Tab-separated table of C-alpha atoms in Angstrom:
chain	number	residue	atom	x	y	z
E	294	GLY	CA	-28.464	54.190	141.788
E	295	THR	CA	-26.302	57.251	143.084
E	296	LYS	CA	-26.456	60.018	141.066
E	297	LYS	CA	-23.381	60.920	138.584
E	298	LYS	CA	-21.608	63.822	140.301
E	299	ALA	CA	-20.765	66.455	138.178
E	300	ALA	CA	-16.966	67.249	137.114
E	301	CYS	CA	-17.035	70.599	138.056
E	302	PRO	CA	-20.271	72.800	140.112
E	303	GLY	CA	-20.796	76.029	139.376
E	304	LEU	CA	-19.065	75.086	135.811
E	305	GLY	CA	-21.688	76.233	134.086
E	306	LEU	CA	-22.668	79.120	135.843
E	307	PHE	CA	-18.823	79.934	134.754
E	308	TYR	CA	-19.183	79.523	131.490
E	309	THR	CA	-22.205	81.708	131.568
E	310	VAL	CA	-20.353	84.786	133.123
E	311	LEU	CA	-17.016	83.873	130.614
E	312	SER	CA	-20.399	84.350	127.570
E	313	ALA	CA	-20.627	87.483	128.650
E	314	PHE	CA	-17.598	88.663	128.899
E	315	LEU	CA	-16.317	87.599	125.172
E	316	PHE	CA	-20.150	88.964	124.157
E	317	SER	CA	-19.415	92.807	125.893
E	318	VAL	CA	-15.946	92.944	125.068
E	319	ALA	CA	-17.518	92.695	121.533
E	320	SER	CA	-19.867	95.549	121.992
E	321	LEU	CA	-16.826	97.095	123.261
E	322	PHE	CA	-14.700	96.978	119.473
E	323	LEU	CA	-18.010	98.166	117.868
E	324	LYS	CA	-18.270	101.389	119.777
E	325	LYS	CA	-14.218	101.364	118.714
E	326	ILE	CA	-14.852	100.451	114.748
E	327	GLU	CA	-15.095	104.219	113.482
E	328	ASP	CA	-16.223	103.752	109.462
E	329	VAL	CA	-17.579	100.763	109.646
E	330	HIS	CA	-21.759	100.711	109.361
E	331	SER	CA	-23.401	98.507	111.987
E	332	VAL	CA	-25.470	96.459	108.662
E	333	GLU	CA	-21.779	95.611	107.319
E	334	VAL	CA	-20.180	94.498	110.757
E	335	SER	CA	-23.840	92.422	111.089
E	336	ALA	CA	-22.604	90.676	107.015
E	337	PHE	CA	-19.653	89.606	108.353
E	338	ARG	CA	-20.482	87.917	111.912
E	339	CYS	CA	-22.542	86.212	110.159
E	340	VAL	CA	-19.981	84.681	107.561
E	341	PHE	CA	-18.250	84.131	111.053
E	342	GLN	CA	-21.003	81.861	112.027
E	343	MET	CA	-21.443	80.083	108.350
E	344	ALA	CA	-17.781	78.814	109.136
E	345	PHE	CA	-18.365	77.099	111.699
E	346	VAL	CA	-21.775	75.643	111.304
E	347	LEU	CA	-20.662	74.024	108.308
E	348	PRO	CA	-18.999	71.641	109.711
E	349	GLY	CA	-20.786	70.748	112.054
E	350	LEU	CA	-24.039	69.920	109.561
E	351	ILE	CA	-22.393	67.914	107.736
E	352	TYR	CA	-20.940	65.845	110.539
E	353	TYR	CA	-24.421	65.572	112.053
E	354	LYS	CA	-26.037	64.811	108.386
E	355	THR	CA	-29.089	67.989	108.683
E	356	GLY	CA	-29.169	68.555	105.871
E	357	PHE	CA	-29.621	72.830	104.715
E	358	LEU	CA	-33.197	73.340	104.822
E	359	GLY	CA	-34.422	71.236	107.716
E	360	PRO	CA	-37.881	68.696	107.582
E	361	LYS	CA	-40.535	70.383	105.613
E	362	GLY	CA	-43.302	71.270	107.993
E	363	LYS	CA	-40.726	73.208	110.171
E	364	ARG	CA	-39.181	75.399	107.045
E	365	ILE	CA	-41.457	78.270	107.596
E	366	PHE	CA	-40.451	78.054	110.997
E	367	LEU	CA	-36.295	78.006	110.657
E	368	PHE	CA	-36.775	80.917	107.785
E	369	PHE	CA	-38.076	83.060	111.063
E	370	ARG	CA	-36.660	81.947	112.995
E	371	GLY	CA	-33.294	83.152	110.289
E	372	PHE	CA	-35.129	86.780	109.676
E	373	LEU	CA	-36.497	88.083	112.813
E	374	GLY	CA	-32.573	86.644	114.934
E	375	SER	CA	-30.301	88.359	111.920
E	376	SER	CA	-32.690	91.075	112.111
E	377	ALA	CA	-32.144	91.704	115.958
E	378	MET	CA	-28.250	91.735	116.198
E	379	ILE	CA	-28.411	94.405	113.361
E	380	LEU	CA	-30.416	97.010	114.998
E	381	LEU	CA	-28.335	95.701	118.417
E	382	TYR	CA	-25.373	96.813	116.469
E	383	TYR	CA	-26.625	99.605	115.363
E	384	ALA	CA	-28.216	100.744	118.434
E	385	PHE	CA	-24.467	99.973	120.724
E	386	GLN	CA	-22.934	102.218	117.583
E	387	VAL	CA	-25.397	105.276	118.035
E	388	MET	CA	-25.860	105.487	122.099
E	389	PRO	CA	-23.696	104.429	125.352
E	390	LEU	CA	-22.641	100.793	125.543
E	391	ALA	CA	-24.849	100.303	129.080
E	392	ASP	CA	-27.653	101.824	127.866
E	393	ALA	CA	-28.493	99.501	124.770
E	394	THR	CA	-27.723	95.966	126.644
E	395	VAL	CA	-29.940	97.768	129.905
E	396	ILE	CA	-32.841	97.548	127.140
E	397	THR	CA	-32.053	94.414	125.027
E	398	PHE	CA	-31.900	92.487	129.026
E	399	SER	CA	-35.835	93.214	129.028
E	400	SER	CA	-35.595	90.110	126.190
E	401	PRO	CA	-37.336	87.594	128.756
E	402	VAL	CA	-40.070	89.695	129.701
E	403	PHE	CA	-41.233	90.014	126.087
E	404	THR	CA	-40.569	86.348	125.516
E	405	SER	CA	-42.810	85.626	128.426
E	406	LEU	CA	-45.624	88.450	126.555
E	407	LEU	CA	-45.417	87.384	123.079
E	408	ALA	CA	-45.347	83.224	125.209
E	409	TRP	CA	-48.735	83.894	126.080
E	410	ILE	CA	-50.136	85.243	123.412
E	411	PHE	CA	-48.976	83.070	120.217
E	412	LEU	CA	-48.937	79.574	122.107
E	413	LYS	CA	-51.348	80.466	124.727
E	414	GLU	CA	-48.637	79.278	127.871
E	415	LYS	CA	-49.849	80.984	131.229
E	416	TYR	CA	-49.006	85.009	131.613
E	417	SER	CA	-50.252	85.606	136.035
E	418	ILE	CA	-49.897	88.878	137.219
E	419	TRP	CA	-46.132	88.632	138.052
E	420	ASP	CA	-45.140	88.043	134.642
E	421	LEU	CA	-47.373	91.563	134.766
E	422	LEU	CA	-45.329	93.301	136.418
E	423	PHE	CA	-42.419	92.299	135.239
E	424	THR	CA	-43.506	93.499	132.292
E	425	LEU	CA	-44.675	96.978	133.446
E	426	PHE	CA	-40.653	96.840	135.085
E	427	ALA	CA	-39.012	96.440	132.148
E	428	ILE	CA	-41.225	99.422	130.205
E	429	THR	CA	-40.209	101.639	133.362
E	430	GLY	CA	-36.603	100.988	132.666
E	431	VAL	CA	-36.753	101.936	128.747
E	432	VAL	CA	-38.674	105.071	129.744
E	433	LEU	CA	-35.767	105.561	131.802
E	434	ILE	CA	-33.429	105.157	129.724
E	435	ALA	CA	-34.615	107.015	127.148
E	436	ARG	CA	-35.743	110.073	128.580
E	437	PRO	CA	-38.514	110.641	126.302
E	438	PRO	CA	-38.758	115.201	126.378
E	439	PHE	CA	-42.720	114.976	126.814
E	440	LEU	CA	-41.443	113.320	130.224
E	441	PHE	CA	-38.481	115.250	131.124
E	442	GLY	CA	-38.112	118.272	129.577
E	443	SER	CA	-36.311	118.872	126.367
E	444	ASN	CA	-32.684	119.402	128.542
E	445	VAL	CA	-31.808	115.647	128.554
E	446	THR	CA	-28.315	114.934	129.952
E	447	GLY	CA	-25.827	112.485	130.121
E	448	ILE	CA	-26.738	111.026	126.159
E	449	GLU	CA	-24.427	110.244	122.879
E	450	GLY	CA	-24.325	112.938	120.938
E	451	SER	CA	-27.716	114.014	119.367
E	452	TYR	CA	-30.578	113.261	121.625
E	453	THR	CA	-32.075	112.374	117.625
E	454	ASP	CA	-29.826	109.514	118.017
E	455	HIS	CA	-30.498	108.670	120.999
E	456	LEU	CA	-34.048	107.806	120.215
E	457	LYS	CA	-33.372	106.408	117.333
E	458	GLY	CA	-30.664	103.906	118.377
E	459	THR	CA	-33.739	103.372	121.918
E	460	ILE	CA	-36.336	102.604	118.902
E	461	ALA	CA	-34.106	99.777	117.297
E	462	ALA	CA	-32.780	98.265	120.987
E	463	ILE	CA	-36.319	97.751	121.795
E	464	THR	CA	-37.352	96.527	118.378
E	465	SER	CA	-34.365	93.747	118.541
E	466	THR	CA	-35.287	92.756	121.915
E	467	VAL	CA	-39.313	91.915	120.452
E	468	SER	CA	-37.616	90.219	117.870
E	469	ALA	CA	-34.716	88.170	120.347
E	470	ALA	CA	-37.989	87.507	122.361
E	471	SER	CA	-39.429	86.923	118.952
E	472	THR	CA	-36.764	83.759	118.081
E	473	PHE	CA	-37.479	82.074	121.605
E	474	VAL	CA	-41.289	81.406	120.813
E	475	ILE	CA	-40.354	80.341	117.237
E	476	LEU	CA	-37.667	78.050	118.818
E	477	ARG	CA	-40.145	76.943	121.793
E	478	LYS	CA	-42.505	75.908	119.169
E	479	VAL	CA	-40.249	73.828	116.789
E	480	GLY	CA	-38.681	72.558	119.641
E	481	LYS	CA	-36.204	69.295	119.722
E	482	SER	CA	-36.657	68.250	116.092
E	483	VAL	CA	-34.526	70.666	114.892
E	484	HIS	CA	-31.133	70.736	115.285
E	485	TYR	CA	-29.509	73.730	117.143
E	486	PHE	CA	-26.560	74.199	114.158
E	487	LEU	CA	-29.781	74.298	111.552
E	488	SER	CA	-31.559	76.959	113.571
E	489	ILE	CA	-27.570	79.050	113.674
E	490	TRP	CA	-26.866	78.130	110.262
E	491	TYR	CA	-30.751	79.760	108.791
E	492	TYR	CA	-29.693	82.745	110.848
E	493	ALA	CA	-26.298	83.565	109.832
E	494	VAL	CA	-27.357	82.761	105.788
E	495	ILE	CA	-30.848	84.947	105.895
E	496	GLY	CA	-29.346	86.988	107.762
E	497	LEU	CA	-26.109	87.649	105.148
E	498	ILE	CA	-28.307	87.756	102.483
E	499	GLY	CA	-30.621	90.719	103.621
E	500	CYS	CA	-27.307	92.310	105.113
E	501	VAL	CA	-25.949	92.117	101.500
E	502	ILE	CA	-29.224	93.236	99.927
E	503	ALA	CA	-29.324	96.699	102.711
E	504	LEU	CA	-26.186	97.184	102.114
E	505	PHE	CA	-26.184	97.932	97.823
E	506	VAL	CA	-30.021	99.650	98.542
E	507	MET	CA	-27.823	101.704	101.022
E	508	ASN	CA	-24.478	102.073	98.691
E	509	GLU	CA	-22.995	101.106	102.572
E	510	TRP	CA	-19.897	98.450	101.192
E	511	ARG	CA	-16.984	99.410	101.728
E	512	LEU	CA	-13.287	97.572	103.635
E	513	PRO	CA	-12.155	99.339	106.524
E	514	TYR	CA	-9.987	102.189	106.068
E	515	CYS	CA	-7.258	100.655	107.909
E	516	GLY	CA	-5.839	98.178	109.676
E	517	LYS	CA	-7.440	98.188	113.329
E	518	ASP	CA	-11.202	98.800	112.017
E	519	ARG	CA	-10.185	95.509	110.282
E	520	VAL	CA	-9.394	93.831	112.958
E	521	PHE	CA	-11.383	95.043	115.512
E	522	LEU	CA	-14.284	93.724	112.394
E	523	ILE	CA	-12.512	90.149	113.488
E	524	LEU	CA	-12.639	89.892	116.860
E	525	ILE	CA	-16.292	90.225	117.284
E	526	GLY	CA	-16.644	87.882	114.625
E	527	LEU	CA	-14.867	85.689	116.929
E	528	LEU	CA	-15.686	87.002	120.395
E	529	GLY	CA	-19.434	86.817	119.182
E	530	LEU	CA	-18.826	82.857	118.135
E	531	GLY	CA	-17.410	82.144	121.432
E	532	GLY	CA	-19.995	83.969	123.345
E	533	GLN	CA	-22.496	81.930	122.140
E	534	ILE	CA	-20.984	78.930	122.118
E	535	PHE	CA	-20.248	78.690	126.229
E	536	LEU	CA	-23.610	80.381	126.717
E	537	THR	CA	-24.661	77.026	124.799
E	538	LYS	CA	-22.486	74.872	127.122
E	539	ALA	CA	-23.727	76.254	129.798
E	540	LEU	CA	-26.964	76.038	129.154
E	541	GLN	CA	-26.036	72.409	128.374
E	542	ILE	CA	-25.090	71.536	132.318
E	543	GLU	CA	-26.650	74.425	134.307
E	544	LYS	CA	-30.644	74.591	134.509
E	545	ALA	CA	-31.842	77.531	132.894
E	546	GLY	CA	-32.505	79.901	135.658
E	547	PRO	CA	-29.281	80.322	136.870
E	548	VAL	CA	-28.621	80.387	133.879
E	549	ALA	CA	-30.688	83.532	133.186
E	550	ILE	CA	-30.000	85.585	136.555
E	551	MET	CA	-26.544	84.951	136.275
E	552	LYS	CA	-26.353	87.351	132.777
E	553	THR	CA	-27.231	90.085	133.940
E	554	MET	CA	-23.201	90.117	134.186
E	555	ASP	CA	-23.765	91.473	131.215
E	556	VAL	CA	-25.367	94.301	132.196
E	557	VAL	CA	-22.867	94.791	135.067
E	558	PHE	CA	-19.577	94.108	131.988
E	559	ALA	CA	-21.104	97.069	130.283
E	560	PHE	CA	-21.362	99.664	133.250
E	561	ILE	CA	-17.917	98.791	133.200
E	562	LEU	CA	-15.868	98.783	130.257
E	563	GLN	CA	-17.620	101.976	129.719
E	564	ILE	CA	-16.643	103.613	132.341
E	565	LEU	CA	-12.888	102.416	131.661
E	566	PHE	CA	-12.577	102.395	127.998
E	567	LEU	CA	-15.349	105.321	126.423
E	568	ASN	CA	-14.479	107.678	129.982
E	569	HIS	CA	-18.403	107.383	129.932
E	570	LEU	CA	-19.961	107.952	132.427
E	571	PRO	CA	-23.843	106.744	132.992
E	572	THR	CA	-25.951	109.050	134.711
E	573	TRP	CA	-28.601	107.935	137.163
E	574	TRP	CA	-31.168	107.993	135.290
E	575	THR	CA	-29.394	104.833	133.308
E	576	VAL	CA	-28.327	102.755	136.282
E	577	GLY	CA	-32.019	103.458	137.626
E	578	GLY	CA	-33.372	102.056	134.809
E	579	ALA	CA	-30.775	99.144	134.677
E	580	LEU	CA	-32.119	97.889	138.038
E	581	CYS	CA	-35.734	98.046	136.666
E	582	VAL	CA	-34.375	95.821	133.985
E	583	VAL	CA	-32.754	93.539	135.718
E	584	ALA	CA	-35.067	93.338	138.508
E	585	SER	CA	-37.204	92.373	135.609
E	586	SER	CA	-35.555	89.595	133.752
E	587	SER	CA	-34.296	88.097	136.530
E	588	GLY	CA	-38.416	87.683	138.609
E	589	THR	CA	-38.737	86.020	135.056
E	590	ALA	CA	-36.406	84.041	135.581
E	591	ILE	CA	-36.896	82.911	139.212
E	592	ARG	CA	-40.599	82.138	138.352
E	593	LYS	CA	-39.518	79.897	135.340
E	594	TRP	CA	-37.130	78.265	137.451
E	595	ARG	CA	-39.256	77.355	139.864
E	596	GLN	CA	-42.189	76.830	138.481
E	597	SER	CA	-40.620	74.181	136.074
E	598	LEU	CA	-38.833	72.710	139.159
E	599	LYS	CA	-42.118	72.280	140.567
E	600	LYS	CA	-43.905	70.035	137.580
E	601	ALA	CA	-40.681	68.588	137.872
E	602	LYS	CA	-41.287	67.112	140.894
E	603	GLN	CA	-44.529	66.414	140.322
E	604	ASN	CA	-43.371	64.557	137.491
E	605	GLU	CA	-41.717	62.502	139.687
E	606	ILE	CA	-45.166	61.434	142.071
């Protein structure tokens, strides 16, 4: 029979762009919050995710713990995923929006490296080249004094905060890449909602403990910050939904390439609403990271197409 045509060609790519825009606006609101710690913002985000996922768990009857043999993987997925979120929010608060976004965009490169180490997936010379490109981009953004001298320009606040934000963004990227490897290991044996449930529950528990240890828990002083907190939760949830829908109706390769719009939106929002012009070092670093992540996505996409053709034969 004839193949069923897509209802709307390009709809998956449109969902990807919309997801990138929602995530970028949520990051902008995070920059606008004045007196709320990044861990507390993460706790609010986890509460929104739990409220969204709970009806899905009940509807699909997945349970709350998952299969016995997969629970350890779900725990580490939740721990690493929530840690990546907290570190990313911290990076957004202490360094330029575009810089933090670009660093976290190197996640596909680290995913390939970790998949080679832990899942024994193939790691070619091209993967090594893309990894080096990503590392070069991160160095151009971090601009360590031993390479660029002591007079580092184009950063927010002190260089110490910039360095802390860079370390947090890199650690967040590696943690996010680790969650992708764990999800590959688990495969389709665990429902997507259950994975998000672990992410939200473990993240909320970790955030509450951290807030009490640091004595940072407090309600925002003004209504504006409270509105921003709600919007961050809603926009983050919306971005996650549209990205998931994009991956359901479109191949992963084009979605990964179109997701480079995250970087574009970050630059635009930073210039328009934060009055912070990116330096040429940041632009160069962004080009390196986007090239490496796009190259990785294109290569994986071509490999999947080639494998699909071989299976048909």
